């Protein structure tokens, strides 16, 4: 017999949390470490205490709610996400993963089920990064990606610091970051809305997430020669925009050559002098490459550099500069945790498919320190970071059911 969460209770909790910072257009504005964030945290902590959970807070304000297991030697299985939002955010991004975790523990309470391993639900501080940088601050400090002394002095646009705001809202906890009773988590599961259109297009309720795409970002500069658009014959031009436009096509083809996970985008371009009767002399543009493994990213990098070299070789007055400005390594989640998610979905009779994460999540940092997996559910039209972000009660309940059964597989 497979266990199910209480779909109505999960939905009501989501709607109740969404009232804190509710916007006129049906979204939520609850920026990290604001008074509204404090109210959201207080509501969550109250629910945890009602469920008999032991609540701890660490020095970066991450909240941990623990349900003890039968075996005191076992390390905890964790679930979680974030409850801060974008300025024009929605009800589900982050909030779903936190409240699905709480719902899992409430369900175990309802059925009087004791697990072998302890279970914890975590709220990670400032995942969104819209008020304070860096993004994914709480999980980054917890996993050691950056130090407390680096993030505590960070200021928002009004000059308020992370340290001061944590203190003001009462969430500067005593626990050292990275500390978990009994040792680091044995596994971490994060349920999240997909934030993309794939599950909806396939009409499937569950995304099994193999990992998150790595990224390489570039600043490109093509230099040709400015000349008059009229008197200069076509065979005597050194048109920087013509070369750049060929490279835009090439960039797109490079991602298609690395299907299904390759992504390539030129989202920024500056043409100089940008005058209708002058042949463009300089073009600057961006390239954003993403892929699920480092070999693919390296091959995409090599293909871009080759294309630039052969294009530049056709014209001695043409120069092409390629500068890599950002690199995030790809993240592969844990095969056993991924298998638990897939098996839970199968047992529940829920249609599922692999969906890679194109965005960053707290789970990407957690994967550095513990076996990790994610569960995606569809969101309407693939839209998030928008007040119109929406998901169905049926889908969030399905995602929480998968979370429950995947965690039980690990905690028994
Ligand atoms: Zn999120």
Coordinates of C-alpha atoms and ligand atoms in Angstrom, one line a residue:
X1 CA 0.0 0.0 0.0
X2 CA 1.4 3.4 -0.9
X3 CA 0.9 6.3 1.4
X4 CA -0.7 9.6 0.3
X5 CA -0.3 13.1 1.7
X6 CA -3.4 15.3 2.5
X7 CA -3.9 17.2 -0.7
X8 CA -6.3 19.8 0.8
X9 CA -4.1 20.5 3.8
X10 CA -1.1 21.1 1.6
X11 CA -3.0 23.4 -0.7
X12 CA -4.5 25.4 2.2
X13 CA -1.0 25.8 3.7
X14 CA 0.3 27.0 0.4
X15 CA -2.6 29.5 0.1
X16 CA -2.2 30.7 3.7
X17 CA 1.6 31.3 3.3
X18 CA 0.9 33.1 0.0
X19 CA -1.3 35.7 1.9
X20 CA 1.8 37.0 3.5
X21 CA 3.1 39.5 0.9
X22 CA 0.2 38.8 -1.5
X23 CA 0.1 41.2 -4.5
X24 CA -2.9 42.6 -6.3
X25 CA -2.2 40.4 -9.4
X26 CA -2.3 37.2 -7.4
X27 CA 1.4 36.8 -6.8
X28 CA 3.7 37.2 -3.7
X29 CA 6.3 39.8 -2.9
X30 CA 8.2 38.5 0.2
X31 CA 11.9 39.5 -0.1
X32 CA 14.5 37.8 2.0
X33 CA 14.9 39.0 5.6
X34 CA 12.1 41.6 5.4
X35 CA 9.3 41.9 8.0
X36 CA 7.1 39.8 5.6
X37 CA 9.8 37.1 5.5
X38 CA 9.7 37.1 9.3
X39 CA 6.0 36.6 9.2
X40 CA 6.3 33.8 6.7
X41 CA 9.0 32.1 8.8
X42 CA 6.9 32.5 12.0
X43 CA 3.9 30.9 10.3
X44 CA 6.1 27.9 9.2
X45 CA 7.8 27.6 12.6
X46 CA 4.4 27.6 14.3
X47 CA 3.1 24.8 12.0
X48 CA 6.3 22.9 12.8
X49 CA 5.8 23.2 16.6
X50 CA 2.2 22.2 16.1
X51 CA 3.4 19.0 14.4
X52 CA 5.7 18.3 17.3
X53 CA 8.9 19.0 15.4
X54 CA 12.1 20.4 17.0
X55 CA 13.1 23.7 15.4
X56 CA 16.7 24.9 15.1
X57 CA 18.0 28.1 13.3
X58 CA 21.6 28.5 12.2
X59 CA 23.7 31.7 11.9
X60 CA 22.6 32.5 8.4
X61 CA 18.9 32.0 9.3
X62 CA 18.3 28.6 7.7
X63 CA 15.5 26.9 9.6
X64 CA 15.6 23.2 10.4
X65 CA 12.5 21.3 11.7
X66 CA 13.3 17.8 12.9
X67 CA 11.3 14.6 13.4
X68 CA 13.3 12.0 15.3
X69 CA 13.7 8.5 14.0
X70 CA 13.9 5.1 15.8
X71 CA 17.6 4.6 15.2
X72 CA 19.7 7.3 16.9
X73 CA 22.8 6.3 14.9
X74 CA 21.2 7.2 11.6
X75 CA 21.8 10.5 9.9
X76 CA 18.7 12.6 8.9
X77 CA 17.0 12.6 5.5
X78 CA 16.3 16.2 4.6
X79 CA 13.7 17.9 2.4
X80 CA 13.4 21.6 1.7
X81 CA 13.6 24.7 -0.4
X82 CA 13.0 28.4 0.2
X83 CA 10.2 30.8 1.1
X84 CA 11.7 34.1 -0.1
X85 CA 10.3 35.3 -3.4
X86 CA 11.2 37.6 -6.3
X87 CA 9.6 41.1 -6.1
X88 CA 7.0 40.0 -8.5
X89 CA 7.1 36.3 -7.5
X90 CA 4.5 33.6 -7.3
X91 CA 2.9 31.3 -4.7
X92 CA 4.8 28.1 -5.6
X93 CA 8.5 28.8 -6.4
X94 CA 10.3 27.5 -3.3
X95 CA 7.2 27.5 -1.0
X96 CA 6.0 24.3 -2.6
X97 CA 9.2 22.4 -1.7
X98 CA 9.1 23.6 2.0
X99 CA 5.4 22.9 2.5
X100 CA 5.6 19.6 0.7
X101 CA 8.3 18.6 3.2
X102 CA 6.1 19.7 6.1
X103 CA 3.1 17.9 4.7
X104 CA 5.2 14.7 4.5
X105 CA 5.9 14.9 8.2
X106 CA 2.3 15.8 9.1
X107 CA 1.2 12.7 7.1
X108 CA 3.6 10.5 9.0
X109 CA 2.2 11.9 12.2
X110 CA -1.4 11.2 11.0
X111 CA -0.5 7.6 10.3
X112 CA 1.7 7.1 13.4
X113 CA 4.6 6.0 11.3
X114 CA 8.0 6.0 12.8
X115 CA 10.9 6.1 10.4
X116 CA 14.4 4.5 11.2
X117 CA 16.2 7.7 10.2
X118 CA 15.3 11.2 11.5
X119 CA 13.7 13.5 9.0
X120 CA 14.2 17.3 8.6
X121 CA 12.5 20.0 6.7
X122 CA 14.7 23.0 5.8
X123 CA 14.0 26.6 4.8
X124 CA 17.1 28.0 3.1
X125 CA 17.7 31.7 3.5
X126 CA 17.7 34.1 0.5
X127 CA 17.6 31.6 -2.4
X128 CA 16.3 34.3 -4.8
X129 CA 19.1 36.8 -4.3
X130 CA 17.0 39.7 -5.4
X131 CA 17.5 41.8 -2.2
X132 CA 21.0 40.5 -1.2
X133 CA 23.6 38.7 -3.4
X134 CA 24.8 36.0 -3.7
X135 CA 21.8 34.0 -4.7
X136 CA 21.2 30.6 -2.8
X137 CA 22.9 32.3 0.2
X138 CA 21.7 30.0 3.0
X139 CA 22.4 26.7 1.2
X140 CA 25.8 28.1 -0.1
X141 CA 26.9 29.0 3.5
X142 CA 25.6 25.6 4.8
X143 CA 27.6 23.7 2.2
X144 CA 30.7 25.8 2.4
X145 CA 30.4 27.4 -1.0
X146 CA 31.1 30.7 0.7
X147 CA 31.8 31.9 4.2
X148 CA 29.5 33.5 6.8
X149 CA 32.0 36.4 7.1
X150 CA 31.6 37.0 3.3
X151 CA 27.8 37.1 3.3
X152 CA 26.9 38.8 6.7
X153 CA 28.2 42.2 5.6
X154 CA 26.4 42.2 2.2
X155 CA 24.1 45.2 1.8
X156 CA 20.8 45.7 0.0
X157 CA 20.2 48.9 -2.0
X158 CA 19.2 50.8 1.1
X159 CA 22.4 49.9 3.0
X160 CA 20.8 47.3 5.3
X161 CA 23.2 44.3 6.0
X162 CA 22.3 40.6 6.0
X163 CA 23.6 40.5 9.6
X164 CA 21.5 43.4 10.8
X165 CA 18.4 42.2 9.1
X166 CA 18.8 38.6 10.4
X167 CA 19.1 40.1 13.9
X168 CA 16.1 42.4 13.4
X169 CA 13.7 39.7 12.3
X170 CA 15.0 37.3 15.1
X171 CA 16.5 34.7 12.8
X172 CA 20.2 35.0 13.6
X173 CA 20.4 31.5 15.1
X174 CA 23.0 30.0 17.4
X175 CA 23.8 26.9 15.3
X176 CA 27.0 26.9 13.2
X177 CA 26.3 26.6 9.5
X178 CA 26.8 23.0 8.2
X179 CA 26.1 21.5 11.6
X180 CA 23.5 18.8 11.8
X181 CA 22.8 16.7 14.9
X182 CA 24.2 13.3 14.3
X183 CA 26.2 14.4 11.2
X184 CA 25.5 15.7 7.7
X185 CA 22.2 14.6 6.1
X186 CA 22.2 11.1 4.6
X187 CA 20.2 12.5 1.6
X188 CA 18.4 15.7 0.5
X189 CA 15.2 15.9 -1.7
X190 CA 13.8 19.1 -3.1
X191 CA 10.4 19.4 -4.7
X192 CA 10.0 22.4 -7.0
X193 CA 7.8 23.7 -9.8
X194 CA 9.6 23.1 -13.1
X195 CA 9.8 26.8 -14.1
X196 CA 9.9 25.6 -17.7
X197 CA 7.4 24.2 -20.3
X198 CA 8.5 20.6 -20.7
X199 CA 6.2 18.7 -18.3
X200 CA 3.1 20.6 -19.4
X201 CA 3.9 20.0 -23.1
X202 CA 4.2 16.2 -22.3
X203 CA 1.1 16.3 -20.0
X204 CA 3.0 14.5 -17.3
X205 CA 2.8 15.4 -13.6
X206 CA 6.3 14.4 -12.4
X207 CA 9.8 15.4 -13.6
X208 CA 12.6 13.2 -12.4
X209 CA 15.6 15.6 -12.4
X210 CA 19.0 14.0 -13.3
X211 CA 20.9 17.2 -12.6
X212 CA 21.3 20.9 -13.4
X213 CA 23.0 22.3 -16.5
X214 CA 26.5 23.7 -16.3
X215 CA 27.1 27.1 -17.8
X216 CA 29.7 29.0 -19.8
X217 CA 29.1 32.7 -20.6
X218 CA 31.1 34.7 -23.0
X219 CA 31.7 38.3 -24.1
X220 CA 32.3 38.4 -27.8
X221 CA 33.8 41.2 -29.8
X222 CA 33.9 41.3 -33.6
X223 CA 36.0 44.0 -35.2
X224 CA 35.8 44.9 -38.9
X225 CA 36.0 48.3 -40.5
X226 CA 33.5 51.1 -40.8
X227 CA 33.0 52.5 -44.3
X228 CA 30.3 54.4 -46.3
X229 CA 27.3 52.1 -47.2
X230 CA 27.1 53.6 -50.7
X231 CA 30.5 53.8 -52.3
X232 CA 32.0 50.6 -50.8
X233 CA 31.4 47.6 -53.2
X234 CA 30.1 44.4 -51.6
X235 CA 33.4 42.6 -52.2
X236 CA 35.5 45.2 -50.4
X237 CA 33.8 45.3 -47.1
X238 CA 34.8 44.2 -43.6
X239 CA 31.3 44.1 -42.0
X240 CA 31.4 43.2 -38.3
X241 CA 27.7 42.7 -38.1
X242 CA 27.6 40.3 -41.0
X243 CA 30.3 38.2 -39.3
X244 CA 28.5 38.4 -35.9
X245 CA 25.2 37.3 -37.5
X246 CA 27.0 34.2 -38.9
X247 CA 28.2 33.5 -35.4
X248 CA 24.7 33.8 -34.0
X249 CA 23.6 31.1 -36.4
X250 CA 26.7 29.0 -35.5
X251 CA 26.0 29.4 -31.7
X252 CA 22.5 28.1 -32.2
X253 CA 23.7 25.2 -34.3
X254 CA 26.3 24.2 -31.6
X255 CA 23.4 23.7 -29.1
X256 CA 21.4 21.7 -31.6
X257 CA 24.5 19.5 -32.2
X258 CA 24.4 18.8 -28.4
X259 CA 20.7 17.9 -28.1
X260 CA 18.8 17.3 -26.0
X261 CA 20.5 19.1 -23.1
X262 CA 22.6 21.7 -25.0
X263 CA 21.4 25.3 -24.8
X264 CA 22.8 28.4 -26.5
X265 CA 21.6 31.9 -26.4
X266 CA 22.7 35.2 -27.8
X267 CA 20.7 37.6 -25.7
X268 CA 22.7 40.8 -25.9
X269 CA 24.2 42.7 -28.9
X270 CA 25.6 46.1 -29.4
X271 CA 26.4 47.4 -32.9
X272 CA 28.8 50.3 -33.5
X273 CA 28.4 52.9 -34.8
X274 CA 24.8 51.8 -35.2
X275 CA 24.2 54.1 -38.1
X276 CA 22.0 53.1 -41.1
X277 CA 24.5 54.3 -43.8
X278 CA 27.7 53.1 -42.2
X279 CA 29.0 49.5 -42.5
X280 CA 29.3 48.3 -38.9
X281 CA 32.8 48.4 -37.6
X282 CA 32.4 46.7 -34.2
X283 CA 29.8 44.3 -32.7
X284 CA 29.8 43.1 -29.1
X285 CA 27.5 40.3 -28.1
X286 CA 27.0 37.7 -25.4
X287 CA 26.9 33.9 -25.6
X288 CA 25.3 31.7 -23.0
X289 CA 26.1 28.0 -23.3
X290 CA 24.5 25.3 -21.1
X291 CA 24.9 21.6 -21.0
X292 CA 24.5 18.7 -18.6
X293 CA 28.1 17.5 -18.7
X294 CA 31.4 19.2 -18.8
X295 CA 32.6 17.3 -21.9
X296 CA 29.7 18.7 -23.8
X297 CA 30.4 22.2 -22.5
X298 CA 34.0 21.9 -23.5
X299 CA 33.1 20.6 -27.0
X300 CA 30.7 23.6 -27.4
X301 CA 33.5 25.9 -26.3
X302 CA 35.9 24.4 -28.8
X303 CA 33.2 24.6 -31.6
X304 CA 32.7 28.3 -30.9
X305 CA 36.4 29.0 -30.9
X306 CA 36.9 27.0 -34.2
X307 CA 34.0 28.9 -35.9
X308 CA 35.5 32.2 -34.8
X309 CA 39.0 31.2 -36.1
X310 CA 37.8 30.0 -39.5
X311 CA 35.5 33.1 -40.0
X312 CA 38.4 35.4 -39.1
X313 CA 40.7 33.6 -41.5
X314 CA 38.4 34.6 -44.4
X315 CA 39.2 38.3 -44.0
X316 CA 42.5 39.7 -42.8
X317 CA 40.7 42.9 -41.6
X318 CA 38.3 40.9 -39.4
X319 CA 39.2 40.2 -35.7
X320 CA 37.1 38.1 -33.3
X321 CA 37.7 38.0 -29.6
X322 CA 36.2 35.3 -27.4
X323 CA 36.3 35.9 -23.6
X324 CA 34.7 33.5 -21.2
X325 CA 33.3 35.5 -18.2
X326 CA 31.3 32.9 -16.2
X327 CA 31.6 29.2 -15.5
X328 CA 29.3 27.0 -13.4
X329 CA 30.1 23.3 -13.5
X330 CA 27.2 21.0 -14.3
X331 CA 25.6 19.2 -11.3
X332 CA 24.7 15.5 -11.5
X333 CA 22.3 14.4 -8.8
X334 CA 22.8 11.1 -6.9
X335 CA 21.7 7.9 -8.9
X336 CA 20.2 6.2 -5.9
X337 CA 18.2 9.3 -4.9
X338 CA 17.1 9.8 -8.5
X339 CA 16.0 6.1 -8.6
X340 CA 14.0 6.6 -5.4
X341 CA 12.1 9.4 -7.0
X342 CA 11.4 7.5 -10.2
X343 CA 10.3 4.3 -8.3
X344 CA 8.0 6.4 -6.0
X345 CA 6.4 7.9 -9.1
X346 CA 6.0 4.5 -10.7
X347 CA 4.5 3.0 -7.5
X348 CA 2.0 5.9 -7.3
X349 CA 1.1 5.3 -11.0
X350 CA 2.2 8.9 -11.8
X351 CA 3.5 9.6 -15.4
X352 CA 7.0 10.9 -15.3
X353 CA 10.0 11.8 -17.4
X354 CA 13.5 13.1 -17.0
X355 CA 13.6 16.9 -16.9
X356 CA 17.0 18.7 -16.4
X357 CA 17.1 21.8 -14.4
X358 CA 18.2 24.8 -16.4
X359 CA 18.0 27.1 -13.4
X360 CA 20.0 27.1 -10.1
X361 CA 18.4 25.6 -6.9
X362 CA 19.5 25.1 -3.3
X363 CA 19.7 21.4 -4.2
X364 CA 22.7 22.2 -6.5
X365 CA 24.7 23.3 -3.5
X366 CA 23.4 20.4 -1.3
X367 CA 24.6 18.0 -4.0
X368 CA 28.2 19.0 -3.0
X369 CA 27.8 17.6 0.5
X370 CA 25.1 14.9 0.4
X371 CA 23.3 12.6 -2.1
X372 CA 20.6 14.8 -3.6
X373 CA 17.7 14.6 -6.0
X374 CA 14.9 16.9 -7.1
X375 CA 11.2 16.4 -8.1
X376 CA 9.6 18.8 -10.6
X377 CA 5.9 19.4 -11.0
X378 CA 4.4 21.4 -14.0
X379 CA 3.6 25.1 -13.7
X380 CA 1.1 26.8 -16.0
X381 CA 2.7 27.8 -19.3
X382 CA 6.1 27.1 -17.8
X383 CA 6.0 30.6 -16.2
X384 CA 7.7 31.5 -12.9
X385 CA 9.3 34.6 -11.4
X386 CA 6.0 36.2 -12.3
X387 CA 2.9 37.0 -10.3
X388 CA 0.8 34.9 -12.7
X389 CA 2.9 31.8 -11.8
X390 CA 0.4 28.9 -11.2
X391 CA 0.3 25.2 -10.5
X392 CA -2.7 22.8 -9.9
X393 CA -3.6 21.3 -6.6
X394 CA -3.5 17.9 -8.3
X395 CA 0.1 18.4 -9.5
X396 CA 1.5 19.8 -6.2
X397 CA -0.2 16.9 -4.3
X398 CA 1.4 14.4 -6.8
X399 CA 4.8 16.0 -6.2
X400 CA 4.4 15.8 -2.5
X401 CA 3.2 12.1 -2.7
X402 CA 6.4 11.3 -4.7
X403 CA 8.5 13.2 -2.1
X404 CA 6.8 11.2 0.8
X405 CA 7.4 7.9 -0.9
X406 CA 11.0 8.7 -2.1
X407 CA 11.9 9.8 1.4
X408 CA 10.4 6.7 3.0
X409 CA 12.5 4.5 0.8
X410 CA 15.6 6.2 2.2
X411 CA 14.5 6.5 5.8
X412 CA 13.3 2.9 6.4
Ligands
LIG1 ZN1 12.9 28.4 -6.3

